[in-house]
Amino acid sequence: MSLFKVLGGLGLFFLGMKYMGEGLELAAGNKLRTLLEKITSNKFLGMLVGLVVTAVIQSSSATDAMVVGFTNAGLMELAQTVGILFGAKIGTCVTSVLLSFDIKSIVPLFIFLGVIVMMFVKKNNYKYYGQILAGFGILFFGMDMMSGALKSLNETGLIDNILSSVNNPFIGILLGTAVTAVIQSSSASVGILMALASAGAINVDQAIFIVFGMNLGATMPAFLSAAGAKRNAKQVAILNMLITLSGVIIMTPITMLLPVADTIEKLLPGTAAAQISAAHIFFNVAMTVILLPFSGLLVKLTQKILPYHEDPEKDKMAVEFIDNRILTTPPMAVLQCEKEVARLSRLVQKNYNRSMIAFFDRDKDSIDKVLDREKVIDFLSKEITDYIVKINALDVDAHDRQVVAAMYSAIQDLERIGDHAENIVEYTRGVIEDNLKFSDKAMGEMRDISDKCRSLMELSFAMFNAQGGSPELIERIIKLEDSVDDCKDDYKQNHIRRMDAGECDAVAGTTFLNMLIDIERIGDHAINVAFAIPNRQKTVIADPV
């Protein structure tokens, strides 16, 4: 029966930690994104960011995995991650400090208040606070239940038999590493250890080396997260493990030679949970103080172990910014999706410009480049759309949900622009193969409308990617789109007159008219992108496919 209570308490502990962490992260929302956007190469500022973020989401493993995702998505460089990784290790101590408080008498009140807020408050922000309270209460309730059951088990001598070998520091380190590698949360592992200490099953002398191992085991989720990631993301996982492994190697002999455990017991007599928390804090703070000044050497060692050479091919068939690992932080997932859409818009614009170069210069190489890039555009359109579907399943705030909807709409228009650019190079292929001739007037008109369309795309995409524009910019975009429409109508009539006058043959004339239609439709899709986000004072209906 006691064993069942231990398992039940452990389950409640994990559930509470999950609820509290998710509630804290959702309550932070865009503030978390703003904080992460301020990351610089200053390792001390990075450490502060890592500390705060980990204190918010209550898991250094989650922060480490998040940093792997950010690096894989190109959000930060390896040198920028080192401070965050150190800060995350200190930030995870916040959980152990909270767990060391003796508040079990009021824990049911936390659960009650949290559930009341979650059930009866309509605003999401307040619901998140209720989730934090309920998660906090469930976490403590589970820990108290686990501690009580462990006391009963301890009286049977079962736990003593299991932990008798932990007097060996190296076995303690291995045990802590193995347990945390399985659980994938040093905060949860330390919580279990605190429950054992509260039950009298283990003392600080034994526990301190297990704590060292738990910190080492907490680096495993970053390795798992880096599986299948880019080489620079794998470097982050290696750097993270090097930091903690170096800390264990340095701190183990220091702890064996100096009376660290005795000092902790004297400072915090009779409070087993607080002693375990102090051991956890001691390791992470001491490790940071010793190793942070040498973080540059750790970065260089990581780069020696796993060198990384950036792929110079910019139009590669792969996403650069979006990453499933970032979905654990919805505001950052939205931000990275915005970057991927901006990249897609640049590729689309390059393809249109190259398609017109192919036409004017009768350049077969440009035709091939357009067709190759169009494959990348189609690939990215699908990948970003799939990613947006995943974001929509998450709990995101109203502004981000509006941005996501706008991106979904814009992607459809960007992909269609790519299709029209492909049509233009197919017309160009026929022009080259059949050696079609156009009059100077026709070529002048084609240059004029293509230049106007290019300017319209540049301004429209810039406005969309900036999520807004000045009234002057909006007016300029609208006038450009009207001008492209007018040019299409005027130049169509002009060319029909030239065909009637025998200045242009029927095949060349048909090609010219088809190109006018494609360019005009590109302009329609471009302005749709500009006004994809609502409240832009303009309603644009997409042209037929």
Coordinates of C-alpha atoms in Angstrom, one line a residue:
M1 CA 0.0 0.0 0.0
S2 CA 2.8 2.4 0.9
L3 CA 4.5 1.7 -2.5
F4 CA 1.2 2.6 -4.3
K5 CA 1.1 5.9 -2.4
V6 CA 4.7 6.6 -3.4
L7 CA 3.8 6.1 -7.0
G8 CA 0.6 8.1 -6.7
G9 CA 2.4 10.9 -5.0
L10 CA 5.1 10.9 -7.7
G11 CA 2.4 11.1 -10.3
L12 CA 0.8 14.1 -8.6
F13 CA 4.2 15.7 -8.3
F14 CA 4.9 15.4 -12.0
L15 CA 1.4 16.6 -12.9
G16 CA 1.7 19.6 -10.6
M17 CA 5.1 20.5 -12.1
K18 CA 3.7 20.3 -15.6
Y19 CA 0.7 22.4 -14.7
M20 CA 2.7 25.0 -12.9
G21 CA 5.4 25.3 -15.6
E22 CA 2.9 25.5 -18.4
G23 CA 0.8 28.1 -16.5
L24 CA 3.9 30.2 -15.8
E25 CA 5.0 30.1 -19.5
L26 CA 1.6 31.0 -20.8
A27 CA 1.2 33.8 -18.3
A28 CA 4.6 35.2 -19.4
G29 CA 3.5 35.0 -23.1
N30 CA 5.1 37.7 -25.2
K31 CA 7.2 38.9 -22.3
L32 CA 9.2 35.7 -22.6
R33 CA 9.7 36.3 -26.3
T34 CA 10.8 39.9 -25.7
L35 CA 13.3 38.7 -23.1
L36 CA 14.8 36.1 -25.4
E37 CA 15.0 38.6 -28.3
K38 CA 17.4 40.7 -26.1
I39 CA 19.9 37.9 -26.0
T40 CA 23.4 39.2 -27.0
S41 CA 26.9 37.7 -27.0
N42 CA 27.3 39.1 -23.5
K43 CA 27.5 35.9 -21.4
F44 CA 26.5 37.6 -18.2
L45 CA 23.4 39.0 -19.7
G46 CA 22.7 35.6 -21.3
M47 CA 23.2 34.0 -17.9
L48 CA 20.5 36.3 -16.4
V49 CA 18.2 35.5 -19.3
G50 CA 18.7 31.7 -18.8
L51 CA 18.1 32.1 -15.1
V52 CA 14.8 34.0 -15.5
V53 CA 13.5 31.8 -18.3
T54 CA 14.3 28.6 -16.3
A55 CA 12.7 30.0 -13.2
V56 CA 9.6 30.7 -15.3
I57 CA 9.2 27.3 -17.0
Q58 CA 10.6 25.4 -14.0
S59 CA 12.9 23.1 -15.9
S60 CA 16.5 23.6 -17.0
S61 CA 16.1 20.6 -19.3
A62 CA 13.3 22.4 -21.1
T63 CA 15.4 25.5 -21.4
D64 CA 18.4 23.5 -22.7
A65 CA 16.2 21.8 -25.3
M66 CA 14.7 25.2 -26.2
V67 CA 18.2 26.7 -26.8
V68 CA 19.0 23.7 -29.0
G69 CA 15.9 24.6 -31.0
F70 CA 16.7 28.3 -31.2
T71 CA 20.2 27.5 -32.4
N72 CA 18.9 25.0 -35.0
A73 CA 16.5 27.7 -36.2
G74 CA 19.3 30.3 -36.6
L75 CA 17.9 32.4 -33.7
M76 CA 21.3 32.4 -31.9
E77 CA 24.9 31.4 -32.3
L78 CA 26.8 29.0 -30.2
A79 CA 28.7 31.7 -28.3
Q80 CA 25.4 33.3 -27.3
T81 CA 24.1 30.1 -25.8
V82 CA 26.8 29.6 -23.2
G83 CA 25.6 32.2 -20.8
I84 CA 22.0 31.0 -21.1
L85 CA 23.1 27.4 -20.3
F86 CA 24.9 28.5 -17.2
G87 CA 21.9 30.6 -16.1
A88 CA 19.5 27.7 -16.7
K89 CA 21.5 25.6 -14.2
I90 CA 21.1 28.3 -11.5
G91 CA 17.5 28.9 -12.5
T92 CA 16.5 25.3 -11.9
C93 CA 17.4 25.8 -8.2
V94 CA 14.3 28.0 -7.8
T95 CA 12.2 24.9 -7.9
S96 CA 14.1 23.2 -5.1
V97 CA 13.9 26.3 -3.0
L98 CA 10.1 26.4 -3.4
L99 CA 9.9 22.7 -2.5
S100 CA 11.9 23.2 0.7
F101 CA 9.2 25.4 2.2
D102 CA 7.0 23.8 4.8
I103 CA 3.6 24.9 3.6
K104 CA 1.7 21.6 3.5
S105 CA -1.0 22.9 5.8
I106 CA -2.2 25.5 3.2
V107 CA -1.5 23.4 0.1
P108 CA -5.2 22.4 -0.3
L109 CA -6.1 26.1 -0.4
F110 CA -3.8 26.6 -3.4
I111 CA -5.5 23.8 -5.2
F112 CA -8.9 25.0 -4.4
L113 CA -8.2 28.6 -5.4
G114 CA -6.5 27.6 -8.6
V115 CA -9.3 25.4 -9.7
I116 CA -11.9 28.1 -8.9
V117 CA -10.0 30.6 -11.1
M118 CA -9.6 28.0 -13.9
M119 CA -13.3 27.1 -13.9
F120 CA -15.0 30.5 -13.4
V121 CA -12.7 33.2 -14.8
K122 CA -13.2 33.9 -18.5
K123 CA -10.0 35.7 -19.4
N124 CA -7.1 33.5 -20.4
N125 CA -4.5 35.5 -18.5
Y126 CA -6.2 35.0 -15.2
K127 CA -6.9 31.3 -16.0
Y128 CA -3.1 30.9 -16.4
Y129 CA -2.6 32.2 -12.9
G130 CA -5.2 29.7 -11.6
Q131 CA -3.2 27.0 -13.4
I132 CA -0.1 28.1 -11.6
L133 CA -1.8 28.0 -8.2
A134 CA -3.4 24.6 -8.8
G135 CA -0.1 23.2 -10.2
F136 CA 1.8 24.5 -7.3
G137 CA -0.6 23.0 -4.8
I138 CA -0.8 19.6 -6.6
L139 CA 3.0 19.5 -6.7
F140 CA 3.3 20.0 -3.0
F141 CA 0.4 17.6 -2.3
G142 CA 2.1 14.9 -4.3
M143 CA 5.5 15.5 -2.6
D144 CA 3.8 15.4 0.9
M145 CA 2.0 12.1 0.0
M146 CA 5.3 10.7 -1.4
S147 CA 7.3 11.7 1.8
G148 CA 4.7 10.1 4.1
A149 CA 4.7 6.8 2.2
L150 CA 8.5 6.8 2.0
K151 CA 8.6 7.1 5.8
S152 CA 6.5 4.0 6.1
L153 CA 8.7 2.1 3.6
N154 CA 11.8 3.4 5.4
E155 CA 10.7 1.8 8.6
T156 CA 10.7 -1.6 6.9
G157 CA 14.4 -1.2 6.1
L158 CA 13.7 -1.6 2.3
I159 CA 15.1 1.8 1.3
D160 CA 18.1 1.5 3.5
N161 CA 19.0 -1.7 1.7
I162 CA 18.6 -0.1 -1.7
L163 CA 20.6 3.1 -0.8
S164 CA 23.3 1.4 1.3
S165 CA 25.8 1.6 -1.6
V166 CA 25.3 5.3 -2.1
N167 CA 27.9 6.1 0.5
N168 CA 30.4 5.8 -2.5
P169 CA 30.4 9.2 -4.1
F170 CA 30.9 7.8 -7.6
I171 CA 28.0 5.4 -7.3
G172 CA 25.9 8.4 -6.1
I173 CA 26.9 10.4 -9.2
L174 CA 26.0 7.5 -11.5
L175 CA 22.7 6.9 -9.7
G176 CA 21.7 10.6 -9.9
T177 CA 22.7 10.7 -13.6
A178 CA 20.7 7.6 -14.5
V179 CA 17.6 8.6 -12.6
T180 CA 17.5 12.1 -14.2
A181 CA 18.4 10.8 -17.7
V182 CA 15.2 8.7 -17.4
I183 CA 13.0 11.3 -15.8
Q184 CA 14.5 14.1 -17.9
S185 CA 14.1 16.8 -15.2
S186 CA 16.6 17.7 -12.6
S187 CA 13.9 19.6 -10.7
A188 CA 11.7 16.5 -10.4
S189 CA 14.7 14.3 -9.5
V190 CA 15.7 16.7 -6.7
G191 CA 12.1 16.8 -5.5
I192 CA 12.2 13.0 -5.2
L193 CA 15.5 13.2 -3.3
M194 CA 14.0 15.8 -1.0
A195 CA 11.1 13.5 -0.3
L196 CA 13.6 10.7 0.6
A197 CA 15.5 13.0 2.8
S198 CA 12.3 14.2 4.6
A199 CA 11.5 10.5 5.2
G200 CA 14.9 10.0 6.8
A201 CA 16.0 7.6 4.2
I202 CA 19.1 9.5 3.1
N203 CA 21.4 12.2 4.5
V204 CA 23.2 15.1 3.0
D205 CA 26.5 13.2 2.8
Q206 CA 24.9 10.7 0.5
A207 CA 22.6 13.1 -1.3
I208 CA 25.1 15.7 -2.4
F209 CA 26.8 13.4 -4.9
I210 CA 23.5 12.2 -6.2
V211 CA 22.6 15.9 -6.8
F212 CA 25.8 16.2 -8.8
G213 CA 24.8 13.3 -10.9
M214 CA 21.2 14.6 -11.3
N215 CA 22.6 17.8 -12.8
L216 CA 24.7 15.8 -15.3
G217 CA 21.7 13.6 -16.2
A218 CA 19.7 16.7 -16.9
T219 CA 21.9 17.4 -19.9
M220 CA 20.4 14.3 -21.7
P221 CA 17.2 16.0 -23.0
A222 CA 19.3 18.5 -24.9
F223 CA 21.1 15.6 -26.6
L224 CA 17.8 13.9 -27.5
S225 CA 16.4 17.3 -28.7
A226 CA 19.5 17.7 -31.0
A227 CA 18.9 14.3 -32.7
G228 CA 18.2 15.1 -36.3
A229 CA 19.1 18.8 -35.8
K230 CA 21.7 20.8 -37.7
R231 CA 25.3 20.5 -36.7
N232 CA 25.3 23.8 -34.8
A233 CA 22.4 22.6 -32.6
K234 CA 24.4 19.5 -31.8
Q235 CA 27.2 21.7 -30.7
V236 CA 24.9 23.2 -28.1
A237 CA 24.1 19.8 -26.7
I238 CA 27.8 19.0 -26.4
L239 CA 28.6 22.4 -24.8
N240 CA 25.8 21.9 -22.3
M241 CA 27.2 18.5 -21.3
L242 CA 30.8 19.8 -21.2
I243 CA 29.8 22.5 -18.7
T244 CA 28.1 20.2 -16.3
L245 CA 30.7 17.4 -16.7
S246 CA 33.4 19.9 -16.0
G247 CA 31.5 21.0 -12.9
V248 CA 31.1 17.5 -11.6
I249 CA 34.9 16.7 -12.2
I250 CA 35.9 19.9 -10.3
M251 CA 33.3 19.9 -7.5
T252 CA 33.5 16.2 -6.6
P253 CA 37.1 16.3 -5.2
I254 CA 36.4 19.7 -3.6
T255 CA 33.3 18.2 -1.8
M256 CA 35.2 15.1 -0.7
L257 CA 38.1 17.2 0.7
L258 CA 36.2 20.0 2.3
P259 CA 33.3 19.6 4.9
V260 CA 30.7 20.9 2.5
A261 CA 27.9 18.5 3.7
D262 CA 28.7 19.2 7.4
T263 CA 28.5 22.9 6.8
I264 CA 25.1 22.6 5.1
E265 CA 23.8 20.5 8.0
K266 CA 25.0 23.1 10.5
L267 CA 23.5 26.0 8.6
L268 CA 20.2 24.2 8.1
P269 CA 19.8 21.8 11.0
G270 CA 16.7 19.5 11.1
T271 CA 15.4 20.6 7.7
A272 CA 16.2 17.8 5.3
A273 CA 14.4 19.3 2.3
A274 CA 16.2 22.6 2.7
Q275 CA 19.6 20.8 3.0
I276 CA 19.0 19.1 -0.3
S277 CA 18.0 22.4 -1.9
A278 CA 21.2 24.0 -0.5
A279 CA 23.3 21.2 -2.0
H280 CA 21.7 21.8 -5.3
I281 CA 22.3 25.5 -5.1
F282 CA 25.9 25.0 -4.0
F283 CA 26.8 22.8 -7.0
N284 CA 25.3 25.1 -9.6
V285 CA 26.4 28.4 -8.2
A286 CA 29.9 27.2 -7.5
M287 CA 30.2 25.6 -10.9
T288 CA 29.1 28.9 -12.6
V289 CA 31.5 31.0 -10.6
I290 CA 34.4 28.7 -11.4
L291 CA 33.6 28.0 -15.1
L292 CA 31.9 31.0 -16.5
P293 CA 35.1 33.0 -16.9
F294 CA 36.5 30.1 -19.0
S295 CA 33.3 29.7 -21.0
G296 CA 35.2 30.8 -24.2
L297 CA 37.5 27.8 -23.8
L298 CA 34.5 25.5 -23.5
V299 CA 33.0 26.9 -26.7
K300 CA 36.3 26.4 -28.5
L301 CA 36.6 22.9 -27.2
T302 CA 33.1 22.1 -28.4
Q303 CA 33.9 23.5 -31.9
K304 CA 37.0 21.2 -31.9
I305 CA 34.9 18.2 -31.0
L306 CA 32.3 18.9 -33.6
P307 CA 33.4 21.4 -36.2
Y308 CA 30.6 23.3 -38.1
H309 CA 30.9 24.7 -41.5
E310 CA 27.9 26.8 -42.7
D311 CA 26.4 25.7 -46.0
P312 CA 26.9 28.5 -48.5
E313 CA 23.8 27.4 -50.6
K314 CA 21.1 29.9 -49.6
D315 CA 18.3 28.4 -51.5
K316 CA 18.6 24.9 -50.0
M317 CA 15.6 22.6 -49.8
A318 CA 15.2 23.0 -46.0
V319 CA 13.7 25.3 -43.5
E320 CA 16.1 27.6 -41.7
F321 CA 14.1 29.1 -38.9
I322 CA 11.1 27.0 -37.9
D323 CA 11.8 24.0 -35.6
N324 CA 9.4 21.7 -33.8
R325 CA 11.4 22.1 -30.6
I326 CA 10.4 25.7 -30.4
L327 CA 6.7 24.8 -30.3
T328 CA 7.1 24.4 -26.5
T329 CA 7.4 28.2 -26.4
P330 CA 4.5 29.4 -28.7
P331 CA 5.5 33.1 -28.8
M332 CA 9.0 32.1 -30.1
A333 CA 7.4 29.6 -32.6
V334 CA 5.4 32.5 -34.0
L335 CA 8.4 34.7 -34.2
Q336 CA 10.4 32.1 -36.1
C337 CA 7.6 31.4 -38.4
E338 CA 7.5 35.1 -39.3
K339 CA 11.2 34.8 -40.2
E340 CA 10.6 31.7 -42.4
V341 CA 7.7 33.5 -44.2
A342 CA 10.0 36.6 -44.7
R343 CA 12.6 34.2 -46.2
L344 CA 9.9 32.7 -48.5
S345 CA 8.9 36.2 -49.6
R346 CA 12.5 37.0 -50.5
L347 CA 12.8 33.8 -52.6
V348 CA 9.5 34.6 -54.3
Q349 CA 10.7 38.1 -55.2
K350 CA 14.1 36.7 -56.4
N351 CA 12.2 34.3 -58.7
Y352 CA 10.0 36.9 -60.2
N353 CA 13.1 39.2 -60.9
R354 CA 15.0 36.3 -62.4
S355 CA 12.0 35.3 -64.5
M356 CA 11.9 38.7 -66.1
I357 CA 15.7 38.6 -66.6
A358 CA 15.2 35.3 -68.4
F359 CA 12.6 37.0 -70.7
F360 CA 14.5 40.2 -71.5
D361 CA 17.9 38.5 -71.9
R362 CA 16.6 35.2 -73.4
D363 CA 18.7 33.5 -70.8
K364 CA 18.3 29.7 -70.5
D365 CA 20.4 29.5 -67.3
S366 CA 18.0 31.9 -65.6
I367 CA 15.1 29.7 -66.7
D368 CA 16.7 26.7 -64.9
K369 CA 17.4 28.8 -61.8
V370 CA 13.8 29.9 -61.6
L371 CA 12.5 26.3 -61.9
D372 CA 15.0 25.1 -59.3
R373 CA 14.0 27.9 -56.9
E374 CA 10.3 27.2 -57.5
K375 CA 10.8 23.7 -56.0
V376 CA 12.2 25.3 -52.9
I377 CA 9.3 27.8 -52.8
D378 CA 6.8 24.9 -53.0
F379 CA 8.6 22.9 -50.3
L380 CA 8.8 25.9 -47.9
S381 CA 5.1 26.8 -48.5
K382 CA 4.1 23.3 -47.4
E383 CA 6.5 23.1 -44.5
I384 CA 5.4 26.5 -43.1
T385 CA 1.7 25.7 -43.6
D386 CA 2.2 22.5 -41.6
Y387 CA 4.0 24.4 -38.9
I388 CA 1.2 27.0 -38.7
V389 CA -1.3 24.1 -38.2
K390 CA 0.8 23.0 -35.2
I391 CA 0.9 26.5 -33.8
N392 CA -2.8 26.8 -34.1
A393 CA -3.2 23.8 -31.9
L394 CA -1.3 25.6 -29.1
D395 CA -2.5 28.2 -26.6
V396 CA -1.3 31.5 -28.1
D397 CA -2.5 35.0 -27.4
A398 CA -4.9 37.0 -29.6
H399 CA -2.2 39.1 -31.3
D400 CA -0.1 36.1 -32.2
R401 CA -3.2 34.1 -33.4
Q402 CA -4.0 37.1 -35.7
V403 CA -0.4 37.1 -37.0
V404 CA -0.5 33.3 -37.6
A405 CA -3.8 33.7 -39.6
A406 CA -2.2 36.4 -41.7
M407 CA 0.9 34.3 -42.4
Y408 CA -1.4 31.4 -43.5
S409 CA -3.2 33.7 -46.0
A410 CA 0.1 35.3 -47.2
I411 CA 1.7 31.9 -47.9
Q412 CA -1.1 31.1 -50.4
D413 CA -0.5 34.3 -52.3
L414 CA 3.3 33.9 -52.2
E415 CA 3.1 30.4 -53.5
R416 CA 0.8 31.6 -56.4
I417 CA 3.3 34.4 -57.3
G418 CA 5.9 31.6 -57.6
D419 CA 3.6 29.8 -60.0
H420 CA 3.1 32.9 -62.1
A421 CA 6.9 33.4 -62.3
E422 CA 7.2 29.8 -63.4
N423 CA 4.6 30.5 -66.1
I424 CA 6.7 33.5 -67.3
V425 CA 9.8 31.3 -67.8
E426 CA 7.8 28.7 -69.7
Y427 CA 6.6 31.5 -72.0
T428 CA 10.3 32.5 -72.3
R429 CA 11.3 29.0 -73.2
G430 CA 8.9 29.2 -76.1
V431 CA 10.2 32.6 -77.1
I432 CA 13.8 31.3 -77.2
E433 CA 12.9 28.0 -79.0
D434 CA 10.7 29.7 -81.6
N435 CA 12.9 32.8 -81.9
L436 CA 9.9 35.1 -81.4
K437 CA 10.3 38.8 -82.1
F438 CA 8.7 41.7 -80.3
S439 CA 8.6 45.3 -81.3
D440 CA 10.6 47.9 -79.4
K441 CA 7.3 49.4 -78.1
A442 CA 6.1 46.0 -76.9
M443 CA 9.4 45.5 -75.0
G444 CA 9.3 49.0 -73.6
E445 CA 5.7 48.4 -72.2
M446 CA 6.8 45.0 -70.8
R447 CA 9.7 46.6 -69.0
D448 CA 7.4 49.3 -67.6
I449 CA 4.8 47.0 -66.2
S450 CA 7.4 44.5 -64.9
D451 CA 9.3 47.3 -63.1
K452 CA 6.0 48.6 -61.5
C453 CA 5.2 45.1 -60.4
R454 CA 8.6 44.6 -58.9
S455 CA 8.3 47.8 -56.9
L456 CA 4.8 46.8 -55.7
M457 CA 6.2 43.4 -54.5
E458 CA 9.1 45.0 -52.7
L459 CA 6.8 47.5 -50.8
S460 CA 4.1 44.9 -50.1
F461 CA 6.4 42.3 -48.7
A462 CA 8.2 44.9 -46.6
M463 CA 4.9 46.1 -45.2
F464 CA 3.7 42.6 -44.4
N465 CA 7.0 41.6 -42.8
A466 CA 7.0 44.7 -40.6
Q467 CA 3.3 44.0 -39.7
G468 CA 2.3 47.5 -40.6
G469 CA 3.1 50.6 -42.6
S470 CA 2.7 54.4 -42.7
P471 CA -0.4 55.9 -44.4
E472 CA 2.0 57.2 -47.1
L473 CA 3.3 53.6 -47.7
I474 CA -0.2 52.2 -47.8
E475 CA -1.3 54.9 -50.3
R476 CA 1.8 54.2 -52.5
I477 CA 1.1 50.5 -52.5
I478 CA -2.5 51.0 -53.6
K479 CA -1.5 53.4 -56.3
L480 CA 1.2 51.0 -57.6
E481 CA -1.3 48.2 -57.8
D482 CA -3.8 50.4 -59.6
S483 CA -1.1 51.4 -62.0
V484 CA -0.2 47.8 -62.8
D485 CA -3.9 47.1 -63.5
D486 CA -4.1 50.1 -65.8
C487 CA -0.9 49.2 -67.6
K488 CA -2.2 45.7 -68.2
D489 CA -5.4 47.0 -69.8
D490 CA -3.7 49.7 -71.8
Y491 CA -0.8 47.6 -73.0
K492 CA -3.2 44.8 -73.9
Q493 CA -5.2 47.2 -76.2
N494 CA -1.9 48.6 -77.6
H495 CA -0.7 45.2 -78.5
I496 CA -3.9 44.1 -80.1
R497 CA -3.6 47.2 -82.4
R498 CA 0.0 46.3 -83.2
M499 CA -1.1 42.7 -84.1
D500 CA -3.9 44.1 -86.4
A501 CA -1.3 46.4 -88.0
G502 CA 1.0 43.4 -88.6
E503 CA 3.7 44.8 -86.4
C504 CA 3.6 41.6 -84.3
D505 CA 2.7 38.0 -85.3
A506 CA 0.0 36.0 -83.6
V507 CA 2.2 33.6 -81.6
A508 CA 4.4 36.4 -80.2
G509 CA 1.2 38.4 -79.5
T510 CA -0.4 35.6 -77.5
T511 CA 2.8 35.2 -75.4
F512 CA 2.9 39.0 -74.7
L513 CA -0.8 39.1 -73.6
N514 CA -0.4 36.0 -71.4
M515 CA 2.6 37.6 -69.7
L516 CA 0.7 40.8 -69.1
I517 CA -2.0 38.7 -67.4
D518 CA 0.5 36.8 -65.2
I519 CA 2.3 40.0 -64.1
E520 CA -1.1 41.7 -63.3
R521 CA -2.1 38.7 -61.2
I522 CA 1.3 38.8 -59.4
G523 CA 0.5 42.4 -58.5
D524 CA -2.9 41.3 -57.1
H525 CA -1.3 38.6 -55.0
A526 CA 1.4 41.0 -53.8
I527 CA -1.1 43.5 -52.5
N528 CA -3.0 40.7 -50.8
V529 CA 0.2 39.9 -48.9
A530 CA 0.5 43.6 -47.9
F531 CA -3.0 43.6 -46.4
A532 CA -3.1 40.1 -45.1
I533 CA -3.1 41.4 -41.5
P534 CA -6.5 42.9 -40.8
N535 CA -7.3 46.6 -40.1
R536 CA -5.1 47.9 -43.0
Q537 CA -7.9 50.0 -44.5
K538 CA -8.1 48.0 -47.7
T539 CA -9.9 44.9 -48.9
V540 CA -8.4 43.0 -51.8
I541 CA -10.0 40.0 -53.5
A542 CA -7.5 37.5 -55.0
D543 CA -7.7 36.9 -58.7
P544 CA -8.8 33.5 -60.1
V545 CA -6.2 30.9 -60.0

